[in-house]
Every structure is written in structure tokens, then in C-alpha cells.
Amino acid sequence: MTGAFLRCASDDRTALHEAGVAAARLAIWNASRETNRGATFASISVKKDASGKPHGRVRGRRRPVAVSISHSFPFAFAAAEAAAAVGADVERIRDFSSVVRDAFLTPAEREIVESAAPDERARLRTLCWSLKESVLKALGTGLRVHPVRVDLTPVLRGDSPALSVCGVLRAVEARSWRIGDDFVAAAVVIPIRSAYDWQHAAKR
Amino acid sequence: MIGNMPRNADTELRDTVISLIAGTLKVPAADIRDSSKLADIAPDSIALFELLVRLEKELGRRVEYEEIAHIETVGDVITYVASLPNDQTAGPPAPETPA
């Protein structure tokens, strides 16, 4: 997995969108150079499929590169992965309303957050959201799967590179970043080729 | 008329949903139209999630998350909520233990 952050000077939606696409091209460039040394930045484009999910194209290469884009002013963040599904999210650290935190965290995740130092809890909660959002973006479902159905407990405890989605344990590569005092970002790679694969696997 | 609800219930439900959207997304109720796109008025996905949770709690109706893909506008939210049966136990699904 490769990632790229860009700082955007304007919080205008169009400017943030363009910064996201540029970050995606950078992340795809880095990802594709591992397998295609001849790839140039100019040969990379970002397109959306029918569901609006972006993917990268490298000129001369048939297979698309999975990419995920997120914005939270002033940052645009993207992650790319050549051979698996990827989801990325950047968020401003916040205190969630009690309604939201009770709804999206599992009891075990809440316990882990509450056991952290008080000044770390908001960051940890935001990181949990960011990881869950990344998983749901990688799977291509977004909020069609309730975030509480993504259980981060093994990742948060550092026990294993796995988490469960709808009760199914999945191996993942999960990374997170702290950006200054105010932002966190996460990216998750899940070894499936597309949400289509996952939805069919879930039905079996 | 929303679905097969009587007009008074329509108006009451519409007002409640608009008020919830205004309060959760911090948008003046007067600026909210049926055609307003959620993606344009919600600052981010956390705000959208909070809206779904509050709709469940305040209206006592269980949102089926698998069914929300088609919801784009405020009007879609009102129509969708009107189609949900009352469920006083509405709330987040129970966490699942991996098999």
C-alpha cells in the first residue's frame, strides 16, 4: 500500500476534490512503480466506476489500481494498492456526541478507548471511526454496513492484523497516521479484488 | 401524501425529519428543500451517520442500512423514513463475534 497527503490552500469543494485526485495520482504512481518502473506521473489517471468508486489507470496497463480518496480541510489523502481493495480516510480529531460514540463503537472498542489517558480518547475514537470508514470504503459498501459491524478489537489491541466485518474475520493491512495535534488518517488493505468478490463471498 | 400516510401525519413527520436534519447538520431549517442533496449539506460522513442514528432514536424506526444506497436528497430521507414501520427497540445492531 502506498499513500499520499497533500495540503490544500482553499477549503472550496472543487479545490479539495482536485487535491484528492492529485494525491491519488501520487499514491498510484508510487504503487505502480513497484511493478512497472516505466510508469510516469503523466501516464496515470483516476476514473470513477458506475458506483462512484475511484480507481487508477496506468497507460499501457490493463489492470486498474485500487485507490481511495478522502478530504478533511486542509488535507487531501489517498491510498493505493495494486493487487487488493483499499480504503482511506482522514478526519479532524473530535469529541463525538454520546449518541454517535455509543452507536459506532463495540463494547470492547469502548473499553479500549476508555482505558486510554483522558487526553488521548478523542484521538483514539476518531481513529476508530477512520479505520472503520476505511474498511467500508475498501469493501465498497460505505454506510450500507453499520460501522458497529466492523470490529477493530484485534487491531487496536495489536494482537493480529485482522478485524471482523459482519462477524467474518478478515486479514488486513491497517495503517494509521497522526497529523499534528488535530488530524488522524487511516488506510486499510483487504485482500479481495473488489466489493463484488466480498459480497459474493459473504453470501456463500 | 407520503406513501399511504394521512396528510397530518405526513406534515408532522416531514417537520420532525427537517428539524432533525437542521439540528444534526447545523443547517437553518428554512434553507432545507426536498431537493437538497445530503452530500451538499452534510459536512462529512460522521454527520450523516449521526443523522441516521438520531432518526432511529427520535422516530423509533429501525433504519435498514443495506437499503440506504438510493438516498440522495432530503426528500428521499422523508420518503424512506415514512416507509419504515415503528420499532421502539430501534438502535444499532449488536456487535458480532467472529465465527
PDB file of C-alpha atoms in Angstrom:
ATOM      1  CA  MET A   1       0.000   0.000   0.000  1.00  0.00           C
ATOM      2  CA  THR A   2       1.185   3.489  -0.741  1.00  0.00           C
ATOM      3  CA  GLY A   3      -0.314   6.753   0.480  1.00  0.00           C
ATOM      4  CA  ALA A   4      -0.027  10.448  -0.279  1.00  0.00           C
ATOM      5  CA  PHE A   5      -1.091  13.531   1.667  1.00  0.00           C
ATOM      6  CA  LEU A   6      -1.494  16.963   0.141  1.00  0.00           C
ATOM      7  CA  ARG A   7      -2.277  20.188   1.959  1.00  0.00           C
ATOM      8  CA  CYS A   8      -4.861  22.293   0.148  1.00  0.00           C
ATOM      9  CA  ALA A   9      -4.777  26.097   0.414  1.00  0.00           C
ATOM     10  CA  SER A  10      -8.528  26.510  -0.108  1.00  0.00           C
ATOM     11  CA  ASP A  11     -11.493  24.786   1.554  1.00  0.00           C
ATOM     12  CA  ASP A  12     -13.502  25.185  -1.631  1.00  0.00           C
ATOM     13  CA  ARG A  13     -15.036  21.788  -2.596  1.00  0.00           C
ATOM     14  CA  THR A  14     -13.585  21.854  -6.088  1.00  0.00           C
ATOM     15  CA  ALA A  15     -10.092  22.649  -4.828  1.00  0.00           C
ATOM     16  CA  LEU A  16     -10.273  19.835  -2.248  1.00  0.00           C
ATOM     17  CA  HIS A  17     -11.548  17.432  -4.891  1.00  0.00           C
ATOM     18  CA  GLU A  18      -8.674  18.339  -7.209  1.00  0.00           C
ATOM     19  CA  ALA A  19      -6.159  17.933  -4.381  1.00  0.00           C
ATOM     20  CA  GLY A  20      -7.666  14.485  -3.696  1.00  0.00           C
ATOM     21  CA  VAL A  21      -7.231  13.432  -7.314  1.00  0.00           C
ATOM     22  CA  ALA A  22      -3.628  14.703  -7.300  1.00  0.00           C
ATOM     23  CA  ALA A  23      -2.937  12.775  -4.069  1.00  0.00           C
ATOM     24  CA  ALA A  24      -4.473   9.681  -5.668  1.00  0.00           C
ATOM     25  CA  ARG A  25      -2.255  10.004  -8.747  1.00  0.00           C
ATOM     26  CA  LEU A  26       0.793  10.303  -6.493  1.00  0.00           C
ATOM     27  CA  ALA A  27      -0.222   7.235  -4.470  1.00  0.00           C
ATOM     28  CA  ILE A  28      -0.929   5.249  -7.670  1.00  0.00           C
ATOM     29  CA  TRP A  29       2.390   6.346  -9.148  1.00  0.00           C
ATOM     30  CA  ASN A  30       4.212   5.038  -6.080  1.00  0.00           C
ATOM     31  CA  ALA A  31       2.185   1.808  -6.070  1.00  0.00           C
ATOM     32  CA  SER A  32       2.663   1.162  -9.768  1.00  0.00           C
ATOM     33  CA  ARG A  33       6.428   1.843  -9.707  1.00  0.00           C
ATOM     34  CA  GLU A  34       6.805  -1.320  -7.620  1.00  0.00           C
ATOM     35  CA  THR A  35       5.602  -3.374 -10.570  1.00  0.00           C
ATOM     36  CA  ASN A  36       6.088  -1.043 -13.534  1.00  0.00           C
ATOM     37  CA  ARG A  37       9.244   1.040 -13.341  1.00  0.00           C
ATOM     38  CA  GLY A  38       8.447   2.795 -16.609  1.00  0.00           C
ATOM     39  CA  ALA A  39       5.252   4.390 -15.296  1.00  0.00           C
ATOM     40  CA  THR A  40       5.333   8.187 -15.336  1.00  0.00           C
ATOM     41  CA  PHE A  41       3.121  10.581 -13.388  1.00  0.00           C
ATOM     42  CA  ALA A  42       1.606  11.786 -16.662  1.00  0.00           C
ATOM     43  CA  SER A  43       0.578   8.226 -17.590  1.00  0.00           C
ATOM     44  CA  ILE A  44      -1.686   7.948 -14.527  1.00  0.00           C
ATOM     45  CA  SER A  45      -5.337   8.898 -14.444  1.00  0.00           C
ATOM     46  CA  VAL A  46      -8.133   8.497 -11.894  1.00  0.00           C
ATOM     47  CA  LYS A  47     -11.584   7.428 -13.053  1.00  0.00           C
ATOM     48  CA  LYS A  48     -14.803   6.525 -11.266  1.00  0.00           C
ATOM     49  CA  ASP A  49     -16.800   3.357 -11.812  1.00  0.00           C
ATOM     50  CA  ALA A  50     -20.614   3.262 -12.082  1.00  0.00           C
ATOM     51  CA  SER A  51     -20.974   3.321  -8.284  1.00  0.00           C
ATOM     52  CA  GLY A  52     -18.719   6.370  -7.978  1.00  0.00           C
ATOM     53  CA  LYS A  53     -15.768   4.444  -6.531  1.00  0.00           C
ATOM     54  CA  PRO A  54     -12.463   5.753  -7.913  1.00  0.00           C
ATOM     55  CA  HIS A  55      -9.764   3.595  -9.453  1.00  0.00           C
ATOM     56  CA  GLY A  56      -6.455   4.348 -11.058  1.00  0.00           C
ATOM     57  CA  ARG A  57      -5.354   3.637 -14.594  1.00  0.00           C
ATOM     58  CA  VAL A  58      -1.770   3.487 -15.764  1.00  0.00           C
ATOM     59  CA  ARG A  59      -1.439   3.953 -19.512  1.00  0.00           C
ATOM     60  CA  GLY A  60      -0.395   0.727 -21.181  1.00  0.00           C
ATOM     61  CA  ARG A  61      -1.523  -1.413 -18.275  1.00  0.00           C
ATOM     62  CA  ARG A  62      -4.765  -3.361 -18.416  1.00  0.00           C
ATOM     63  CA  ARG A  63      -5.468  -3.900 -14.768  1.00  0.00           C
ATOM     64  CA  PRO A  64      -6.715  -0.937 -12.714  1.00  0.00           C
ATOM     65  CA  VAL A  65      -5.070   0.072  -9.421  1.00  0.00           C
ATOM     66  CA  ALA A  66      -7.348   0.269  -6.388  1.00  0.00           C
ATOM     67  CA  VAL A  67      -7.410   3.739  -4.894  1.00  0.00           C
ATOM     68  CA  SER A  68      -9.306   5.516  -2.143  1.00  0.00           C
ATOM     69  CA  ILE A  69      -9.537   9.279  -1.578  1.00  0.00           C
ATOM     70  CA  SER A  70     -10.526  11.308   1.476  1.00  0.00           C
ATOM     71  CA  HIS A  71     -10.585  15.011   2.359  1.00  0.00           C
ATOM     72  CA  SER A  72     -10.736  16.962   5.566  1.00  0.00           C
ATOM     73  CA  PHE A  73      -9.653  20.543   5.087  1.00  0.00           C
ATOM     74  CA  PRO A  74      -6.781  21.336   4.721  1.00  0.00           C
ATOM     75  CA  PHE A  75      -5.785  17.777   3.870  1.00  0.00           C
ATOM     76  CA  ALA A  76      -6.428  15.505   0.932  1.00  0.00           C
ATOM     77  CA  PHE A  77      -5.295  11.946   1.443  1.00  0.00           C
ATOM     78  CA  ALA A  78      -5.211   8.950  -0.872  1.00  0.00           C
ATOM     79  CA  ALA A  79      -4.031   5.358  -0.623  1.00  0.00           C
ATOM     80  CA  ALA A  80      -3.416   2.943  -3.489  1.00  0.00           C
ATOM     81  CA  GLU A  81      -2.818  -0.757  -3.814  1.00  0.00           C
ATOM     82  CA  ALA A  82      -2.073  -2.674  -6.991  1.00  0.00           C
ATOM     83  CA  ALA A  83      -3.469  -6.091  -6.048  1.00  0.00           C
ATOM     84  CA  ALA A  84      -6.168  -5.714  -3.382  1.00  0.00           C
ATOM     85  CA  ALA A  85      -9.028  -3.481  -2.229  1.00  0.00           C
ATOM     86  CA  VAL A  86      -8.062  -0.311  -0.338  1.00  0.00           C
ATOM     87  CA  GLY A  87      -9.911   2.261   1.745  1.00  0.00           C
ATOM     88  CA  ALA A  88      -8.589   5.534   3.174  1.00  0.00           C
ATOM     89  CA  ASP A  89      -9.918   8.220   5.474  1.00  0.00           C
ATOM     90  CA  VAL A  90      -8.623  11.420   7.070  1.00  0.00           C
ATOM     91  CA  GLU A  91     -10.529  13.103   9.889  1.00  0.00           C
ATOM     92  CA  ARG A  92     -10.201  16.081  12.179  1.00  0.00           C
ATOM     93  CA  ILE A  93      -9.928  14.807  15.771  1.00  0.00           C
ATOM     94  CA  ARG A  94     -13.206  15.467  17.568  1.00  0.00           C
ATOM     95  CA  ASP A  95     -15.296  14.621  20.583  1.00  0.00           C
ATOM     96  CA  PHE A  96     -18.188  12.630  19.185  1.00  0.00           C
ATOM     97  CA  SER A  97     -21.645  13.146  20.608  1.00  0.00           C
ATOM     98  CA  SER A  98     -22.584  10.379  23.042  1.00  0.00           C
ATOM     99  CA  VAL A  99     -25.260   9.233  20.567  1.00  0.00           C
ATOM    100  CA  VAL A 100     -22.641   8.620  17.891  1.00  0.00           C
ATOM    101  CA  ARG A 101     -19.958   7.074  20.072  1.00  0.00           C
ATOM    102  CA  ASP A 102     -22.450   4.637  21.633  1.00  0.00           C
ATOM    103  CA  ALA A 103     -23.656   3.660  18.166  1.00  0.00           C
ATOM    104  CA  PHE A 104     -20.437   3.081  16.233  1.00  0.00           C
ATOM    105  CA  LEU A 105     -18.109   1.548  18.820  1.00  0.00           C
ATOM    106  CA  THR A 106     -18.464  -2.038  20.025  1.00  0.00           C
ATOM    107  CA  PRO A 107     -18.373  -2.573  23.828  1.00  0.00           C
ATOM    108  CA  ALA A 108     -14.806  -3.956  23.538  1.00  0.00           C
ATOM    109  CA  GLU A 109     -13.659  -0.941  21.496  1.00  0.00           C
ATOM    110  CA  ARG A 110     -15.287   1.422  24.019  1.00  0.00           C
ATOM    111  CA  GLU A 111     -13.401  -0.327  26.812  1.00  0.00           C
ATOM    112  CA  ILE A 112     -10.082   0.118  24.975  1.00  0.00           C
ATOM    113  CA  VAL A 113     -10.806   3.812  24.383  1.00  0.00           C
ATOM    114  CA  GLU A 114     -11.879   4.395  27.984  1.00  0.00           C
ATOM    115  CA  SER A 115      -8.697   2.739  29.279  1.00  0.00           C
ATOM    116  CA  ALA A 116      -6.546   5.289  27.399  1.00  0.00           C
ATOM    117  CA  ALA A 117      -5.361   8.526  29.033  1.00  0.00           C
ATOM    118  CA  PRO A 118      -8.209  11.099  29.036  1.00  0.00           C
ATOM    119  CA  ASP A 119      -6.427  13.423  26.605  1.00  0.00           C
ATOM    120  CA  GLU A 120      -5.942  10.549  24.152  1.00  0.00           C
ATOM    121  CA  ARG A 121      -9.546   9.368  23.993  1.00  0.00           C
ATOM    122  CA  ALA A 122     -10.853  11.781  21.383  1.00  0.00           C
ATOM    123  CA  ARG A 123      -7.912  10.896  19.102  1.00  0.00           C
ATOM    124  CA  LEU A 124      -8.480   7.179  19.623  1.00  0.00           C
ATOM    125  CA  ARG A 125     -12.228   7.428  18.952  1.00  0.00           C
ATOM    126  CA  THR A 126     -11.591   9.411  15.785  1.00  0.00           C
ATOM    127  CA  LEU A 127      -9.016   6.841  14.694  1.00  0.00           C
ATOM    128  CA  CYS A 128     -11.577   4.056  15.277  1.00  0.00           C
ATOM    129  CA  TRP A 129     -14.024   5.904  13.023  1.00  0.00           C
ATOM    130  CA  SER A 130     -11.321   6.448  10.423  1.00  0.00           C
ATOM    131  CA  LEU A 131     -10.343   2.755  10.412  1.00  0.00           C
ATOM    132  CA  LYS A 132     -13.977   1.632  10.149  1.00  0.00           C
ATOM    133  CA  GLU A 133     -14.681   4.084   7.362  1.00  0.00           C
ATOM    134  CA  SER A 134     -11.555   2.832   5.555  1.00  0.00           C
ATOM    135  CA  VAL A 135     -12.760  -0.775   5.836  1.00  0.00           C
ATOM    136  CA  LEU A 136     -16.220   0.111   4.498  1.00  0.00           C
ATOM    137  CA  LYS A 137     -14.680   2.100   1.640  1.00  0.00           C
ATOM    138  CA  ALA A 138     -12.390  -0.816   0.768  1.00  0.00           C
ATOM    139  CA  LEU A 139     -15.399  -3.136   0.680  1.00  0.00           C
ATOM    140  CA  GLY A 140     -17.326  -0.604  -1.385  1.00  0.00           C
ATOM    141  CA  THR A 141     -20.316  -0.525   0.946  1.00  0.00           C
ATOM    142  CA  GLY A 142     -19.961   2.807   2.750  1.00  0.00           C
ATOM    143  CA  LEU A 143     -22.642   3.252   5.392  1.00  0.00           C
ATOM    144  CA  ARG A 144     -24.725   0.429   3.883  1.00  0.00           C
ATOM    145  CA  VAL A 145     -22.928  -1.637   6.521  1.00  0.00           C
ATOM    146  CA  HIS A 146     -23.391  -0.232  10.036  1.00  0.00           C
ATOM    147  CA  PRO A 147     -19.960   0.779  11.424  1.00  0.00           C
ATOM    148  CA  VAL A 148     -20.566  -1.203  14.625  1.00  0.00           C
ATOM    149  CA  ARG A 149     -20.419  -4.349  12.471  1.00  0.00           C
ATOM    150  CA  VAL A 150     -16.721  -3.673  11.863  1.00  0.00           C
ATOM    151  CA  ASP A 151     -14.882  -4.895  14.965  1.00  0.00           C
ATOM    152  CA  LEU A 152     -11.389  -3.412  15.294  1.00  0.00           C
ATOM    153  CA  THR A 153     -10.553  -5.053  18.606  1.00  0.00           C
ATOM    154  CA  PRO A 154      -7.650  -7.284  17.379  1.00  0.00           C
ATOM    155  CA  VAL A 155      -6.060  -4.357  15.520  1.00  0.00           C
ATOM    156  CA  LEU A 156      -6.483  -1.953  18.464  1.00  0.00           C
ATOM    157  CA  ARG A 157      -5.000  -4.487  20.885  1.00  0.00           C
ATOM    158  CA  GLY A 158      -2.148  -5.177  18.473  1.00  0.00           C
ATOM    159  CA  ASP A 159      -2.972  -8.897  18.692  1.00  0.00           C
ATOM    160  CA  SER A 160      -3.181  -9.581  14.978  1.00  0.00           C
ATOM    161  CA  PRO A 161      -3.503  -7.860  11.600  1.00  0.00           C
ATOM    162  CA  ALA A 162      -7.167  -8.861  11.404  1.00  0.00           C
ATOM    163  CA  LEU A 163     -10.587  -7.453  12.079  1.00  0.00           C
ATOM    164  CA  SER A 164     -14.092  -8.745  11.716  1.00  0.00           C
ATOM    165  CA  VAL A 165     -16.755  -7.440   9.355  1.00  0.00           C
ATOM    166  CA  CYS A 166     -20.311  -8.693   9.901  1.00  0.00           C
ATOM    167  CA  GLY A 167     -18.879 -11.471  12.079  1.00  0.00           C
ATOM    168  CA  VAL A 168     -16.350 -12.670   9.480  1.00  0.00           C
ATOM    169  CA  LEU A 169     -12.689 -12.395  10.488  1.00  0.00           C
ATOM    170  CA  ARG A 170     -10.548 -10.846   7.723  1.00  0.00           C
ATOM    171  CA  ALA A 171      -6.801 -10.436   7.385  1.00  0.00           C
ATOM    172  CA  VAL A 172      -5.994  -6.797   6.706  1.00  0.00           C
ATOM    173  CA  GLU A 173      -3.108  -4.413   6.422  1.00  0.00           C
ATOM    174  CA  ALA A 174      -4.066  -1.403   8.523  1.00  0.00           C
ATOM    175  CA  ARG A 175      -2.003   1.761   8.875  1.00  0.00           C
ATOM    176  CA  SER A 176      -2.685   4.964  10.711  1.00  0.00           C
ATOM    177  CA  TRP A 177      -1.110   8.385  10.917  1.00  0.00           C
ATOM    178  CA  ARG A 178      -1.342  11.277  13.313  1.00  0.00           C
ATOM    179  CA  ILE A 179      -1.054  14.624  11.540  1.00  0.00           C
ATOM    180  CA  GLY A 180      -0.098  17.323  14.032  1.00  0.00           C
ATOM    181  CA  ASP A 181      -2.423  17.671  17.026  1.00  0.00           C
ATOM    182  CA  ASP A 182      -5.642  17.914  15.054  1.00  0.00           C
ATOM    183  CA  PHE A 183      -5.925  15.138  12.453  1.00  0.00           C
ATOM    184  CA  VAL A 184      -5.691  11.375  12.096  1.00  0.00           C
ATOM    185  CA  ALA A 185      -5.728   9.269   8.960  1.00  0.00           C
ATOM    186  CA  ALA A 186      -6.088   5.562   8.327  1.00  0.00           C
ATOM    187  CA  ALA A 187      -5.792   3.232   5.375  1.00  0.00           C
ATOM    188  CA  VAL A 188      -6.791  -0.411   5.179  1.00  0.00           C
ATOM    189  CA  VAL A 189      -5.951  -3.016   2.548  1.00  0.00           C
ATOM    190  CA  ILE A 190      -8.191  -6.072   2.322  1.00  0.00           C
ATOM    191  CA  PRO A 191      -7.057  -8.958   0.110  1.00  0.00           C
ATOM    192  CA  ILE A 192     -10.079  -9.041  -2.159  1.00  0.00           C
ATOM    193  CA  ARG A 193     -10.119  -7.737  -5.700  1.00  0.00           C
ATOM    194  CA  SER A 194     -13.407  -5.905  -5.444  1.00  0.00           C
ATOM    195  CA  ALA A 195     -16.519  -5.367  -3.373  1.00  0.00           C
ATOM    196  CA  TYR A 196     -18.208  -7.735  -5.829  1.00  0.00           C
ATOM    197  CA  ASP A 197     -15.920 -10.559  -4.623  1.00  0.00           C
ATOM    198  CA  TRP A 198     -16.649  -9.735  -0.998  1.00  0.00           C
ATOM    199  CA  GLN A 199     -20.421  -9.547  -1.429  1.00  0.00           C
ATOM    200  CA  HIS A 200     -20.433 -12.909  -3.177  1.00  0.00           C
ATOM    201  CA  ALA A 201     -18.124 -14.457  -0.575  1.00  0.00           C
ATOM    202  CA  ALA A 202     -20.450 -13.188   2.168  1.00  0.00           C
ATOM    203  CA  LYS A 203     -23.423 -14.937   0.539  1.00  0.00           C
ATOM    204  CA  ARG A 204     -21.673 -18.297   0.306  1.00  0.00           C
TER     205      ARG A 204
ATOM    206  CA  MET B   1     -49.038  12.436   0.739  1.00  0.00           C
ATOM    207  CA  ILE B   2     -46.035  10.306   1.728  1.00  0.00           C
ATOM    208  CA  GLY B   3     -46.711   6.626   0.952  1.00  0.00           C
ATOM    209  CA  ASN B   4     -50.157   5.788   2.397  1.00  0.00           C
ATOM    210  CA  MET B   5     -49.937   8.031   5.458  1.00  0.00           C
ATOM    211  CA  PRO B   6     -52.698  10.565   6.156  1.00  0.00           C
ATOM    212  CA  ARG B   7     -51.790  14.215   5.432  1.00  0.00           C
ATOM    213  CA  ASN B   8     -51.464  15.332   9.121  1.00  0.00           C
ATOM    214  CA  ALA B   9     -49.039  12.508   9.805  1.00  0.00           C
ATOM    215  CA  ASP B  10     -47.184  13.483   6.599  1.00  0.00           C
ATOM    216  CA  THR B  11     -46.701  17.046   7.790  1.00  0.00           C
ATOM    217  CA  GLU B  12     -45.736  16.030  11.304  1.00  0.00           C
ATOM    218  CA  LEU B  13     -43.167  13.527  10.051  1.00  0.00           C
ATOM    219  CA  ARG B  14     -41.765  15.958   7.491  1.00  0.00           C
ATOM    220  CA  ASP B  15     -41.367  18.677  10.158  1.00  0.00           C
ATOM    221  CA  THR B  16     -39.655  16.250  12.519  1.00  0.00           C
ATOM    222  CA  VAL B  17     -37.240  14.997   9.856  1.00  0.00           C
ATOM    223  CA  ILE B  18     -36.412  18.545   8.678  1.00  0.00           C
ATOM    224  CA  SER B  19     -35.854  19.624  12.267  1.00  0.00           C
ATOM    225  CA  LEU B  20     -33.559  16.636  12.895  1.00  0.00           C
ATOM    226  CA  ILE B  21     -31.605  17.329   9.721  1.00  0.00           C
ATOM    227  CA  ALA B  22     -31.281  21.028  10.623  1.00  0.00           C
ATOM    228  CA  GLY B  23     -30.155  20.269  14.182  1.00  0.00           C
ATOM    229  CA  THR B  24     -27.726  17.490  13.282  1.00  0.00           C
ATOM    230  CA  LEU B  25     -26.171  19.024  10.187  1.00  0.00           C
ATOM    231  CA  LYS B  26     -26.264  22.591  11.592  1.00  0.00           C
ATOM    232  CA  VAL B  27     -28.200  23.972   8.638  1.00  0.00           C
ATOM    233  CA  PRO B  28     -31.068  26.507   9.018  1.00  0.00           C
ATOM    234  CA  ALA B  29     -34.357  24.616   8.543  1.00  0.00           C
ATOM    235  CA  ALA B  30     -35.539  27.365   6.177  1.00  0.00           C
ATOM    236  CA  ASP B  31     -32.665  26.541   3.808  1.00  0.00           C
ATOM    237  CA  ILE B  32     -33.589  22.846   3.556  1.00  0.00           C
ATOM    238  CA  ARG B  33     -35.552  21.757   0.491  1.00  0.00           C
ATOM    239  CA  ASP B  34     -36.759  18.310  -0.550  1.00  0.00           C
ATOM    240  CA  SER B  35     -34.303  18.559  -3.413  1.00  0.00           C
ATOM    241  CA  SER B  36     -31.325  19.430  -1.152  1.00  0.00           C
ATOM    242  CA  LYS B  37     -28.638  16.798  -1.595  1.00  0.00           C
ATOM    243  CA  LEU B  38     -27.315  15.313   1.644  1.00  0.00           C
ATOM    244  CA  ALA B  39     -23.804  15.279   0.184  1.00  0.00           C
ATOM    245  CA  ASP B  40     -24.052  19.062  -0.211  1.00  0.00           C
ATOM    246  CA  ILE B  41     -25.428  19.902   3.238  1.00  0.00           C
ATOM    247  CA  ALA B  42     -23.643  17.294   5.407  1.00  0.00           C
ATOM    248  CA  PRO B  43     -20.083  18.287   6.283  1.00  0.00           C
ATOM    249  CA  ASP B  44     -18.884  14.665   6.326  1.00  0.00           C
ATOM    250  CA  SER B  45     -19.807  11.004   6.778  1.00  0.00           C
ATOM    251  CA  ILE B  46     -19.801  11.279  10.585  1.00  0.00           C
ATOM    252  CA  ALA B  47     -22.558  13.889  10.383  1.00  0.00           C
ATOM    253  CA  LEU B  48     -24.550  11.645   8.031  1.00  0.00           C
ATOM    254  CA  PHE B  49     -24.153   8.711  10.399  1.00  0.00           C
ATOM    255  CA  GLU B  50     -25.271  10.890  13.325  1.00  0.00           C
ATOM    256  CA  LEU B  51     -28.360  11.824  11.316  1.00  0.00           C
ATOM    257  CA  LEU B  52     -29.233   8.146  10.751  1.00  0.00           C
ATOM    258  CA  VAL B  53     -28.740   7.343  14.443  1.00  0.00           C
ATOM    259  CA  ARG B  54     -30.871  10.306  15.541  1.00  0.00           C
ATOM    260  CA  LEU B  55     -33.625   9.429  13.067  1.00  0.00           C
ATOM    261  CA  GLU B  56     -33.775   5.931  14.586  1.00  0.00           C
ATOM    262  CA  LYS B  57     -33.776   7.216  18.147  1.00  0.00           C
ATOM    263  CA  GLU B  58     -36.185  10.123  17.749  1.00  0.00           C
ATOM    264  CA  LEU B  59     -38.680   8.402  15.465  1.00  0.00           C
ATOM    265  CA  GLY B  60     -38.452   4.891  16.926  1.00  0.00           C
ATOM    266  CA  ARG B  61     -37.947   3.360  13.472  1.00  0.00           C
ATOM    267  CA  ARG B  62     -35.163   0.961  12.584  1.00  0.00           C
ATOM    268  CA  VAL B  63     -33.068   2.095   9.619  1.00  0.00           C
ATOM    269  CA  GLU B  64     -32.024  -0.802   7.410  1.00  0.00           C
ATOM    270  CA  TYR B  65     -28.533   0.289   6.472  1.00  0.00           C
ATOM    271  CA  GLU B  66     -28.441  -2.046   3.453  1.00  0.00           C
ATOM    272  CA  GLU B  67     -31.344  -0.066   1.962  1.00  0.00           C
ATOM    273  CA  ILE B  68     -29.948   3.458   2.134  1.00  0.00           C
ATOM    274  CA  ALA B  69     -27.893   3.396  -1.077  1.00  0.00           C
ATOM    275  CA  HIS B  70     -30.649   5.175  -3.023  1.00  0.00           C
ATOM    276  CA  ILE B  71     -30.981   8.025  -0.522  1.00  0.00           C
ATOM    277  CA  GLU B  72     -29.526  11.181  -2.015  1.00  0.00           C
ATOM    278  CA  THR B  73     -31.840  14.047  -1.088  1.00  0.00           C
ATOM    279  CA  VAL B  74     -33.826  15.293   1.897  1.00  0.00           C
ATOM    280  CA  GLY B  75     -36.975  14.204   0.060  1.00  0.00           C
ATOM    281  CA  ASP B  76     -35.545  10.680  -0.213  1.00  0.00           C
ATOM    282  CA  VAL B  77     -34.970  10.658   3.570  1.00  0.00           C
ATOM    283  CA  ILE B  78     -38.564  11.707   4.280  1.00  0.00           C
ATOM    284  CA  THR B  79     -39.984   9.094   1.905  1.00  0.00           C
ATOM    285  CA  TYR B  80     -37.704   6.368   3.265  1.00  0.00           C
ATOM    286  CA  VAL B  81     -38.459   7.136   6.926  1.00  0.00           C
ATOM    287  CA  ALA B  82     -42.196   7.199   6.163  1.00  0.00           C
ATOM    288  CA  SER B  83     -41.899   3.698   4.718  1.00  0.00           C
ATOM    289  CA  LEU B  84     -40.363   2.254   7.907  1.00  0.00           C
ATOM    290  CA  PRO B  85     -42.526   0.519  10.478  1.00  0.00           C
ATOM    291  CA  ASN B  86     -42.416   1.772  14.075  1.00  0.00           C
ATOM    292  CA  ASP B  87     -39.913  -0.202  16.137  1.00  0.00           C
ATOM    293  CA  GLN B  88     -39.416   1.021  19.684  1.00  0.00           C
ATOM    294  CA  THR B  89     -36.353  -1.214  20.048  1.00  0.00           C
ATOM    295  CA  ALA B  90     -34.588   0.605  17.182  1.00  0.00           C
ATOM    296  CA  GLY B  91     -30.883   1.086  17.762  1.00  0.00           C
ATOM    297  CA  PRO B  92     -27.529  -0.129  16.485  1.00  0.00           C
ATOM    298  CA  PRO B  93     -27.200  -3.810  15.617  1.00  0.00           C
ATOM    299  CA  ALA B  94     -25.496  -5.995  18.208  1.00  0.00           C
ATOM    300  CA  PRO B  95     -21.763  -6.486  17.596  1.00  0.00           C
ATOM    301  CA  GLU B  96     -20.995  -9.855  16.022  1.00  0.00           C
ATOM    302  CA  THR B  97     -18.447 -12.324  17.307  1.00  0.00           C
ATOM    303  CA  PRO B  98     -16.347 -13.842  14.523  1.00  0.00           C
ATOM    304  CA  ALA B  99     -17.267 -17.466  13.806  1.00  0.00           C
TER     305      ALA B  99
END
